[in-house]
mmCIF file of C-alpha atoms and ligand atoms in Angstrom:
data_model
loop_
_atom_site.group_PDB
_atom_site.id
_atom_site.type_symbol
_atom_site.label_atom_id
_atom_site.label_comp_id
_atom_site.label_asym_id
_atom_site.label_seq_id
_atom_site.Cartn_x
_atom_site.Cartn_y
_atom_site.Cartn_z
ATOM 1 C CA UNK M 3 9.888 -14.304 -20.450
ATOM 2 C CA UNK M 4 8.562 -13.359 -17.652
ATOM 3 C CA UNK M 5 6.631 -10.182 -17.310
ATOM 4 C CA UNK M 6 8.486 -7.956 -14.981
ATOM 5 C CA UNK M 7 6.775 -6.426 -12.191
ATOM 6 C CA UNK M 8 6.321 -2.468 -12.991
ATOM 7 C CA UNK M 9 2.480 -1.795 -10.592
ATOM 8 C CA UNK M 10 2.334 -1.834 -7.584
ATOM 9 C CA UNK M 11 -0.969 -1.039 -5.569
ATOM 10 C CA UNK M 12 -0.869 0.666 -2.138
ATOM 11 C CA UNK M 13 -4.118 0.035 -0.243
ATOM 12 C CA UNK M 14 -4.341 3.349 1.727
ATOM 13 C CA UNK M 15 -8.000 3.591 1.940
ATOM 14 C CA UNK M 16 -8.743 2.744 6.220
ATOM 15 C CA UNK M 17 -9.814 5.404 8.465
ATOM 16 C CA UNK M 18 -6.847 4.327 11.004
ATOM 17 C CA UNK M 19 -9.448 4.651 13.994
ATOM 18 C CA UNK M 20 -6.556 3.209 16.151
ATOM 19 C CA UNK M 21 -4.803 6.490 15.596
ATOM 20 C CA UNK M 22 -7.507 8.953 16.459
ATOM 21 C CA UNK M 23 -7.950 11.882 17.327
ATOM 22 C CA UNK M 24 -4.682 12.308 14.903
ATOM 23 C CA UNK M 25 -6.675 10.927 12.280
ATOM 24 C CA UNK M 26 -9.943 13.011 12.135
ATOM 25 C CA UNK M 27 -7.660 15.515 10.185
ATOM 26 C CA UNK M 28 -3.922 13.004 8.980
ATOM 27 C CA UNK M 29 -4.377 10.089 7.362
ATOM 28 C CA UNK M 30 -2.441 7.209 8.985
ATOM 29 C CA UNK M 31 -0.361 6.859 5.821
ATOM 30 C CA UNK M 32 1.389 10.430 6.327
ATOM 31 C CA UNK M 33 2.478 10.079 10.330
ATOM 32 C CA UNK M 34 6.027 9.921 10.591
ATOM 33 C CA UNK M 35 8.306 7.760 11.416
ATOM 34 C CA UNK M 36 11.131 10.506 12.701
ATOM 35 C CA UNK M 37 10.323 12.537 9.782
ATOM 36 C CA UNK M 38 8.713 10.840 6.633
ATOM 37 C CA UNK M 39 5.466 9.725 6.134
ATOM 38 C CA UNK M 40 5.082 5.944 6.630
ATOM 39 C CA UNK M 41 4.121 5.971 2.824
ATOM 40 C CA UNK M 42 7.387 7.107 2.114
ATOM 41 C CA UNK M 43 9.178 4.256 2.817
ATOM 42 C CA UNK M 44 6.899 2.022 1.382
ATOM 43 C CA UNK M 45 7.215 4.466 -2.027
ATOM 44 C CA UNK M 46 11.051 3.449 -1.581
ATOM 45 C CA UNK M 47 11.061 -0.018 -1.189
ATOM 46 C CA UNK M 48 8.322 -0.281 -4.233
ATOM 47 C CA UNK M 49 11.357 1.627 -6.508
ATOM 48 C CA UNK M 50 14.039 -0.169 -5.413
ATOM 49 C CA UNK M 51 11.967 -3.407 -6.685
ATOM 50 C CA UNK M 52 11.664 -1.564 -9.797
ATOM 51 C CA UNK M 53 8.367 -0.360 -9.630
ATOM 52 C CA UNK M 54 7.281 2.553 -12.225
ATOM 53 C CA UNK M 55 3.913 2.901 -11.262
ATOM 54 C CA UNK M 56 2.577 3.597 -8.214
ATOM 55 C CA UNK M 57 -1.880 3.260 -7.831
ATOM 56 C CA UNK M 58 -3.056 4.431 -4.568
ATOM 57 C CA UNK M 59 -6.163 3.114 -3.311
ATOM 58 C CA UNK M 60 -7.638 6.226 -1.061
ATOM 59 C CA UNK M 61 -10.979 7.247 -0.131
ATOM 60 C CA UNK M 62 -12.397 10.438 1.265
ATOM 61 C CA UNK M 63 -10.216 12.515 3.827
ATOM 62 C CA UNK M 64 -7.146 11.430 2.146
ATOM 63 C CA UNK M 65 -6.585 14.594 0.581
ATOM 64 C CA UNK M 66 -2.829 15.290 2.349
ATOM 65 C CA UNK M 67 -1.873 12.209 1.063
ATOM 66 C CA UNK M 68 -2.350 13.294 -2.814
ATOM 67 C CA UNK M 69 -0.885 16.808 -1.493
ATOM 68 C CA UNK M 70 2.174 14.859 0.025
ATOM 69 C CA UNK M 71 3.421 13.470 -3.450
ATOM 70 C CA UNK M 72 2.761 17.440 -5.187
ATOM 71 C CA UNK M 73 6.417 18.760 -6.063
ATOM 72 C CA UNK M 74 7.141 22.014 -3.901
ATOM 73 C CA UNK M 75 8.787 24.350 -6.176
ATOM 74 C CA UNK M 76 8.753 27.381 -3.668
ATOM 75 C CA UNK M 77 9.850 24.851 -1.111
ATOM 76 C CA UNK M 78 12.792 23.916 -3.442
ATOM 77 C CA UNK M 79 13.538 27.414 -4.649
ATOM 78 C CA UNK M 80 13.684 28.929 -1.099
ATOM 79 C CA UNK M 81 16.373 26.550 0.329
ATOM 80 C CA UNK M 82 18.441 26.565 -2.902
ATOM 81 C CA UNK M 83 18.465 30.523 -2.371
ATOM 82 C CA UNK M 84 19.786 29.511 1.430
ATOM 83 C CA UNK M 85 21.981 27.198 0.486
ATOM 84 C CA UNK M 86 20.662 23.880 2.063
ATOM 85 C CA UNK M 87 21.679 21.151 0.232
ATOM 86 C CA UNK M 88 20.918 18.416 1.827
ATOM 87 C CA UNK M 89 17.505 19.449 2.899
ATOM 88 C CA UNK M 90 16.876 20.294 -1.157
ATOM 89 C CA UNK M 91 18.137 16.935 -2.386
ATOM 90 C CA UNK M 92 16.034 14.986 1.035
ATOM 91 C CA UNK M 93 12.680 16.987 -0.645
ATOM 92 C CA UNK M 94 14.022 16.312 -4.405
ATOM 93 C CA UNK M 95 14.485 12.411 -3.487
ATOM 94 C CA UNK M 96 10.720 12.452 -2.817
ATOM 95 C CA UNK M 97 9.354 13.787 -5.901
ATOM 96 C CA UNK M 98 7.837 11.350 -8.429
ATOM 97 C CA UNK M 99 7.770 11.661 -12.245
ATOM 98 C CA UNK M 100 4.717 13.138 -13.437
ATOM 99 C CA UNK M 101 1.974 10.577 -14.171
ATOM 100 C CA UNK M 102 4.177 7.848 -12.159
ATOM 101 C CA UNK M 103 1.447 7.842 -9.667
ATOM 102 C CA UNK M 104 -2.449 7.257 -9.564
ATOM 103 C CA UNK M 105 -5.233 7.572 -6.885
ATOM 104 C CA UNK M 106 -8.264 5.328 -7.204
ATOM 105 C CA UNK M 107 -11.155 5.681 -4.711
ATOM 106 C CA UNK M 108 -12.720 3.075 -2.953
ATOM 107 C CA UNK M 109 -16.298 3.772 -2.425
ATOM 108 C CA UNK M 110 -16.972 1.560 0.412
ATOM 109 C CA UNK M 111 -14.801 -0.323 3.105
ATOM 110 C CA UNK M 112 -15.647 -3.579 1.835
ATOM 111 C CA UNK M 113 -12.156 -5.144 2.607
ATOM 112 C CA UNK M 114 -8.328 -5.473 1.404
ATOM 113 C CA UNK M 115 -9.697 -7.717 -1.347
ATOM 114 C CA UNK M 116 -12.179 -4.961 -2.749
ATOM 115 C CA UNK M 117 -9.616 -2.283 -2.457
ATOM 116 C CA UNK M 118 -7.072 -4.235 -4.396
ATOM 117 C CA UNK M 119 -9.958 -4.936 -6.873
ATOM 118 C CA UNK M 120 -10.497 -1.309 -7.012
ATOM 119 C CA UNK M 121 -7.277 -0.645 -9.285
ATOM 120 C CA UNK M 122 -8.279 -3.610 -11.929
ATOM 121 C CA UNK M 123 -8.524 -1.242 -14.539
ATOM 122 C CA UNK M 124 -5.008 0.262 -14.092
ATOM 123 C CA UNK M 125 -3.532 -3.357 -13.620
ATOM 124 C CA UNK M 126 -4.835 -5.113 -16.897
ATOM 125 C CA UNK M 127 -3.415 -7.968 -17.957
ATOM 126 C CA UNK M 128 0.038 -7.856 -15.624
ATOM 127 C CA UNK M 129 1.619 -9.117 -12.228
ATOM 128 C CA UNK M 130 0.965 -6.711 -9.561
ATOM 129 C CA UNK M 131 2.555 -6.262 -6.228
ATOM 130 C CA UNK M 132 0.707 -5.154 -3.618
ATOM 131 C CA UNK M 133 2.242 -3.141 -0.522
ATOM 132 C CA UNK M 134 0.341 -2.750 2.500
ATOM 133 C CA UNK M 135 2.293 0.488 4.059
ATOM 134 C CA UNK M 136 1.104 -0.291 8.091
ATOM 135 C CA UNK M 137 3.713 -3.503 7.627
ATOM 136 C CA UNK M 138 7.162 -1.591 7.682
ATOM 137 C CA UNK M 139 10.273 -3.650 6.628
ATOM 138 C CA UNK M 140 13.632 -2.403 7.762
ATOM 139 C CA UNK M 141 15.851 -4.583 5.762
ATOM 140 C CA UNK M 142 19.194 -4.331 3.979
ATOM 141 C CA UNK M 143 17.877 -5.502 0.725
ATOM 142 C CA UNK M 144 14.319 -4.188 0.698
ATOM 143 C CA UNK M 145 11.899 -6.756 0.796
ATOM 144 C CA UNK M 146 9.766 -6.361 -2.146
ATOM 145 C CA UNK M 147 12.954 -6.505 -3.886
ATOM 146 C CA UNK M 148 13.931 -9.476 -2.053
ATOM 147 C CA UNK M 149 10.563 -10.787 -3.393
ATOM 148 C CA UNK M 150 10.859 -9.731 -7.279
ATOM 149 C CA UNK M 151 14.625 -11.441 -7.219
ATOM 150 C CA UNK M 152 12.799 -14.773 -5.862
ATOM 151 C CA UNK M 153 10.218 -14.065 -8.198
ATOM 152 C CA UNK M 154 11.945 -14.159 -11.149
ATOM 153 C CA UNK M 155 13.087 -17.934 -10.507
ATOM 154 C CA UNK M 156 9.958 -19.302 -9.418
ATOM 155 C CA UNK M 157 6.844 -16.870 -11.115
ATOM 156 C CA UNK M 158 3.174 -17.976 -9.729
ATOM 157 C CA UNK M 159 1.912 -15.665 -6.633
ATOM 158 C CA UNK M 160 4.271 -15.003 -4.303
ATOM 159 C CA UNK M 161 3.869 -13.345 -0.408
ATOM 160 C CA UNK M 162 5.935 -12.077 1.912
ATOM 161 C CA UNK M 163 5.903 -14.548 5.259
ATOM 162 C CA UNK M 164 7.154 -14.181 8.398
ATOM 163 C CA UNK M 165 6.886 -16.888 11.754
ATOM 164 C CA UNK M 166 4.640 -15.120 14.637
ATOM 165 C CA UNK M 167 3.381 -16.550 18.377
ATOM 166 C CA UNK M 168 1.003 -18.813 17.917
ATOM 167 C CA UNK M 169 -1.210 -17.099 20.147
ATOM 168 C CA UNK M 170 -0.918 -14.180 17.449
ATOM 169 C CA UNK M 171 -1.880 -16.193 14.472
ATOM 170 C CA UNK M 172 -5.713 -15.128 14.602
ATOM 171 C CA UNK M 173 -4.999 -11.752 13.674
ATOM 172 C CA UNK M 174 -3.233 -12.575 10.139
ATOM 173 C CA UNK M 175 -3.613 -14.458 6.968
ATOM 174 C CA UNK M 176 -1.872 -17.938 7.834
ATOM 175 C CA UNK M 177 -0.130 -20.254 5.228
ATOM 176 C CA UNK M 178 -0.481 -23.991 5.294
ATOM 177 C CA UNK M 179 2.238 -25.257 4.491
ATOM 178 C CA UNK M 180 3.016 -28.204 1.867
ATOM 179 C CA UNK M 181 7.194 -28.028 1.527
ATOM 180 C CA UNK M 182 8.893 -25.975 3.784
ATOM 181 C CA UNK M 183 12.451 -25.148 1.241
ATOM 182 C CA UNK M 184 13.607 -22.399 3.819
ATOM 183 C CA UNK M 185 13.282 -19.216 2.052
ATOM 184 C CA UNK M 186 10.335 -20.191 -0.094
ATOM 185 C CA UNK M 187 8.066 -22.332 1.306
ATOM 186 C CA UNK M 188 5.245 -24.012 -1.125
ATOM 187 C CA UNK M 189 1.783 -24.357 -0.011
ATOM 188 C CA UNK M 190 -1.693 -26.000 0.049
ATOM 189 C CA UNK M 191 -3.906 -22.958 1.299
ATOM 190 C CA UNK M 192 -4.042 -19.958 3.075
ATOM 191 C CA UNK M 193 -6.769 -18.956 5.773
ATOM 192 C CA UNK M 194 -7.594 -15.068 7.043
ATOM 193 C CA UNK M 195 -7.729 -15.014 10.164
ATOM 194 C CA UNK M 196 -8.106 -18.013 11.246
ATOM 195 C CA UNK M 197 -9.927 -18.798 14.640
ATOM 196 C CA UNK M 198 -7.633 -19.130 17.698
ATOM 197 C CA UNK M 199 -6.377 -22.871 17.622
ATOM 198 C CA UNK M 200 -7.417 -23.711 14.497
ATOM 199 C CA UNK M 201 -4.294 -21.542 12.412
ATOM 200 C CA UNK M 202 -2.772 -24.173 10.291
ATOM 201 C CA UNK M 203 0.535 -22.911 10.774
ATOM 202 C CA UNK M 204 2.426 -20.118 12.625
ATOM 203 C CA UNK M 205 3.593 -18.536 9.659
ATOM 204 C CA UNK M 206 2.238 -15.627 8.586
ATOM 205 C CA UNK M 207 1.168 -13.106 5.726
ATOM 206 C CA UNK M 208 2.962 -9.943 6.209
ATOM 207 C CA UNK M 209 1.594 -6.645 3.499
ATOM 208 C CA UNK M 210 3.794 -7.262 0.725
ATOM 209 C CA UNK M 211 2.344 -9.172 -2.379
ATOM 210 C CA UNK M 212 3.617 -10.302 -6.233
ATOM 211 C CA UNK M 213 0.675 -11.410 -7.690
ATOM 212 C CA UNK M 214 -0.814 -12.705 -10.955
ATOM 213 C CA UNK M 215 -3.410 -11.176 -13.118
ATOM 214 C CA UNK M 216 -5.847 -14.365 -12.319
ATOM 215 C CA UNK M 217 -5.844 -13.259 -8.880
ATOM 216 C CA UNK M 218 -7.865 -9.672 -10.069
ATOM 217 C CA UNK M 219 -9.821 -12.327 -11.703
ATOM 218 C CA UNK M 220 -10.705 -14.179 -8.785
ATOM 219 C CA UNK M 221 -11.428 -10.881 -6.790
ATOM 220 C CA UNK M 222 -14.589 -10.070 -8.989
ATOM 221 C CA UNK M 223 -16.241 -13.020 -8.034
ATOM 222 C CA UNK M 224 -15.357 -13.345 -4.519
ATOM 223 C CA UNK M 225 -18.010 -13.431 -1.629
ATOM 224 C CA UNK M 226 -16.878 -11.933 1.438
ATOM 225 C CA UNK M 227 -15.079 -14.315 4.165
ATOM 226 C CA UNK M 228 -13.396 -13.135 7.287
ATOM 227 C CA UNK M 229 -14.970 -10.431 9.223
ATOM 228 C CA UNK M 230 -17.267 -9.875 6.372
ATOM 229 C CA UNK M 231 -14.841 -8.585 4.272
ATOM 230 C CA UNK M 232 -13.900 -9.263 1.180
ATOM 231 C CA UNK M 233 -10.437 -10.918 1.831
ATOM 232 C CA UNK M 234 -7.374 -10.794 -0.576
ATOM 233 C CA UNK M 235 -6.064 -13.869 1.122
ATOM 234 C CA UNK M 236 -9.068 -15.980 -0.111
ATOM 235 C CA UNK M 237 -8.694 -14.506 -3.725
ATOM 236 C CA UNK M 238 -4.364 -16.109 -3.727
ATOM 237 C CA UNK M 239 -5.461 -18.593 -2.186
ATOM 238 C CA UNK M 240 -8.473 -19.383 -4.898
ATOM 239 C CA UNK M 241 -5.250 -19.926 -7.589
ATOM 240 C CA UNK M 242 -4.219 -22.870 -5.492
ATOM 241 C CA UNK M 243 -7.864 -24.684 -6.836
ATOM 242 C CA UNK M 244 -6.658 -24.120 -10.689
ATOM 243 C CA UNK M 245 -3.503 -24.142 -11.989
ATOM 244 C CA UNK M 246 -1.528 -21.503 -9.784
ATOM 245 C CA UNK M 247 1.370 -21.360 -7.364
ATOM 246 C CA UNK M 248 1.559 -19.809 -4.483
ATOM 247 C CA UNK M 249 4.566 -19.639 -2.617
ATOM 248 C CA UNK M 250 5.660 -18.113 0.659
ATOM 249 C CA UNK M 251 8.723 -15.835 1.365
ATOM 250 C CA UNK M 252 10.509 -15.667 4.376
ATOM 251 C CA UNK M 253 12.298 -12.518 3.722
ATOM 252 C CA UNK M 254 15.450 -11.188 5.461
ATOM 253 C CA UNK M 255 14.478 -8.645 7.898
ATOM 254 C CA UNK M 256 12.646 -6.974 11.055
ATOM 255 C CA UNK M 257 9.288 -6.162 10.267
ATOM 256 C CA UNK M 258 7.302 -3.455 12.017
ATOM 257 C CA UNK M 259 3.214 -3.578 12.757
ATOM 258 C CA UNK M 260 3.173 0.341 12.777
ATOM 259 C CA UNK M 261 -0.802 -0.054 12.348
ATOM 260 C CA UNK M 262 -0.636 -0.611 16.046
ATOM 261 C CA UNK M 263 0.681 2.188 18.375
ATOM 262 C CA UNK M 264 3.227 -0.190 20.113
ATOM 263 C CA UNK M 265 4.679 -0.893 16.889
ATOM 264 C CA UNK M 266 4.756 2.625 15.479
ATOM 265 C CA UNK M 267 6.101 3.585 18.569
ATOM 266 C CA UNK M 268 8.874 0.766 18.312
ATOM 267 C CA UNK M 269 9.612 1.812 14.566
ATOM 268 C CA UNK M 270 10.147 5.292 15.389
ATOM 269 C CA UNK M 271 12.949 4.425 18.233
ATOM 270 C CA UNK M 272 14.472 1.819 15.769
ATOM 271 C CA UNK M 273 14.680 4.227 12.981
ATOM 272 C CA UNK M 274 15.986 7.041 14.948
ATOM 273 C CA UNK M 275 18.349 5.363 16.559
ATOM 274 C CA UNK M 276 20.029 4.174 13.042
ATOM 275 C CA UNK M 277 20.412 7.549 12.369
ATOM 276 C CA UNK M 278 23.527 9.340 13.139
ATOM 277 C CA UNK M 279 22.194 12.319 13.656
ATOM 278 C CA UNK M 280 20.193 10.605 16.666
ATOM 279 C CA UNK M 281 21.691 7.765 17.790
ATOM 280 C CA UNK M 282 23.743 9.493 20.821
ATOM 281 C CA UNK M 283 20.903 11.852 22.175
ATOM 282 C CA UNK M 284 18.323 9.234 22.214
ATOM 283 C CA UNK M 285 20.124 6.272 23.069
ATOM 284 C CA UNK M 286 21.382 8.129 26.207
ATOM 285 C CA UNK M 287 18.052 9.338 26.803
ATOM 286 C CA UNK M 288 16.893 5.548 26.780
ATOM 287 C CA UNK M 289 19.283 3.900 28.925
ATOM 288 C CA UNK M 290 18.825 7.034 31.462
ATOM 289 C CA UNK M 291 15.269 6.172 31.336
ATOM 290 C CA UNK M 292 15.343 2.427 32.164
ATOM 291 C CA UNK M 293 18.223 2.422 34.624
ATOM 292 C CA UNK M 294 15.499 4.732 36.773
ATOM 293 C CA UNK M 295 12.864 2.524 35.903
ATOM 294 C CA UNK M 296 14.613 -0.596 37.112
HETATM 295 C C1 G1P R 327 -3.946 -7.604 5.901
HETATM 296 C C2 G1P R 327 -4.291 -9.031 5.534
HETATM 297 C C3 G1P R 327 -3.667 -10.297 6.083
HETATM 298 C C4 G1P R 327 -2.062 -9.568 6.890
HETATM 299 C C5 G1P R 327 -2.011 -8.502 7.541
HETATM 300 C C6 G1P R 327 -0.182 -8.373 7.398
HETATM 301 O O1 G1P R 327 -4.685 -7.971 7.784
HETATM 302 O O2 G1P R 327 -5.333 -9.315 5.250
HETATM 303 O O3 G1P R 327 -3.845 -11.386 5.596
HETATM 304 O O4 G1P R 327 -1.500 -10.921 7.558
HETATM 305 O O5 G1P R 327 -2.392 -7.713 6.817
HETATM 306 O O6 G1P R 327 -0.520 -7.283 8.127
HETATM 307 P P1 G1P R 327 -5.130 -6.669 8.341
HETATM 308 O O7 G1P R 327 -3.943 -6.197 9.335
HETATM 309 O O8 G1P R 327 -5.131 -5.169 7.148
HETATM 310 O O9 G1P R 327 -6.209 -7.121 8.870
#
């Protein structure tokens, strides 16, 4: 029987320079979409997919991220005393089991592949998921859960995939499609950030992966690739040269690129409009603003 995917790596070591000056003191992953930090969306998605061990690859200056996962007994007691049950529930829903979270430091910014490799001892010989919290995916069934279900059928390695405009392909890992079966796509190769006009397709990798331990082994010997960084994409593509399988998975849902300011703002609006307590006020404001601008 296929081993269940119970471990996930969250690479969160990036400096977040696109969000300066905020990221001088706030890790990007703690910045909020409405009132939930980016990383909470990633954790919720992982939990829904059956992940039990959460491995954060961090760096200097990410203390607030570690603090975020502490329980807050004083705050909980205060809310209980005041009868603020809904808020208490919101808070308790974010509590993680003791020992479920591990933090590993990436000491040098050598790329996504290197960040994932930093967690090798905790992954050992098991399949694992990787979630990039910058990619926030709104979906009826959380994206990683969709992938875990598909992976139970296919095995191998699986990357989330989405069509992007041709001129944007050079910002992504891009799939060289072998056979397109709709939801599942088998591939001949993957290229990280291909030069403009050289992308093998416009099917891009989005930040959700289910990987075999063999990809971790590939990372041991991986040389730097695009942008002079050790690329996860290259270590996954190397599987195709051996006996490994790699599939693209076209997920159902809307992906927001919260690594960019425009994407972050769009996600903020979308998540706010999805909330009963904010929808009416916000949509009235948006209607009015659009009217004035046109
Ligand atoms: C990373 C991956 C890339 C993927 C992208 C999705 O790139 O290296 O293959 O397409 O995430 O968001 P980054 O955006 O970190 O440069």
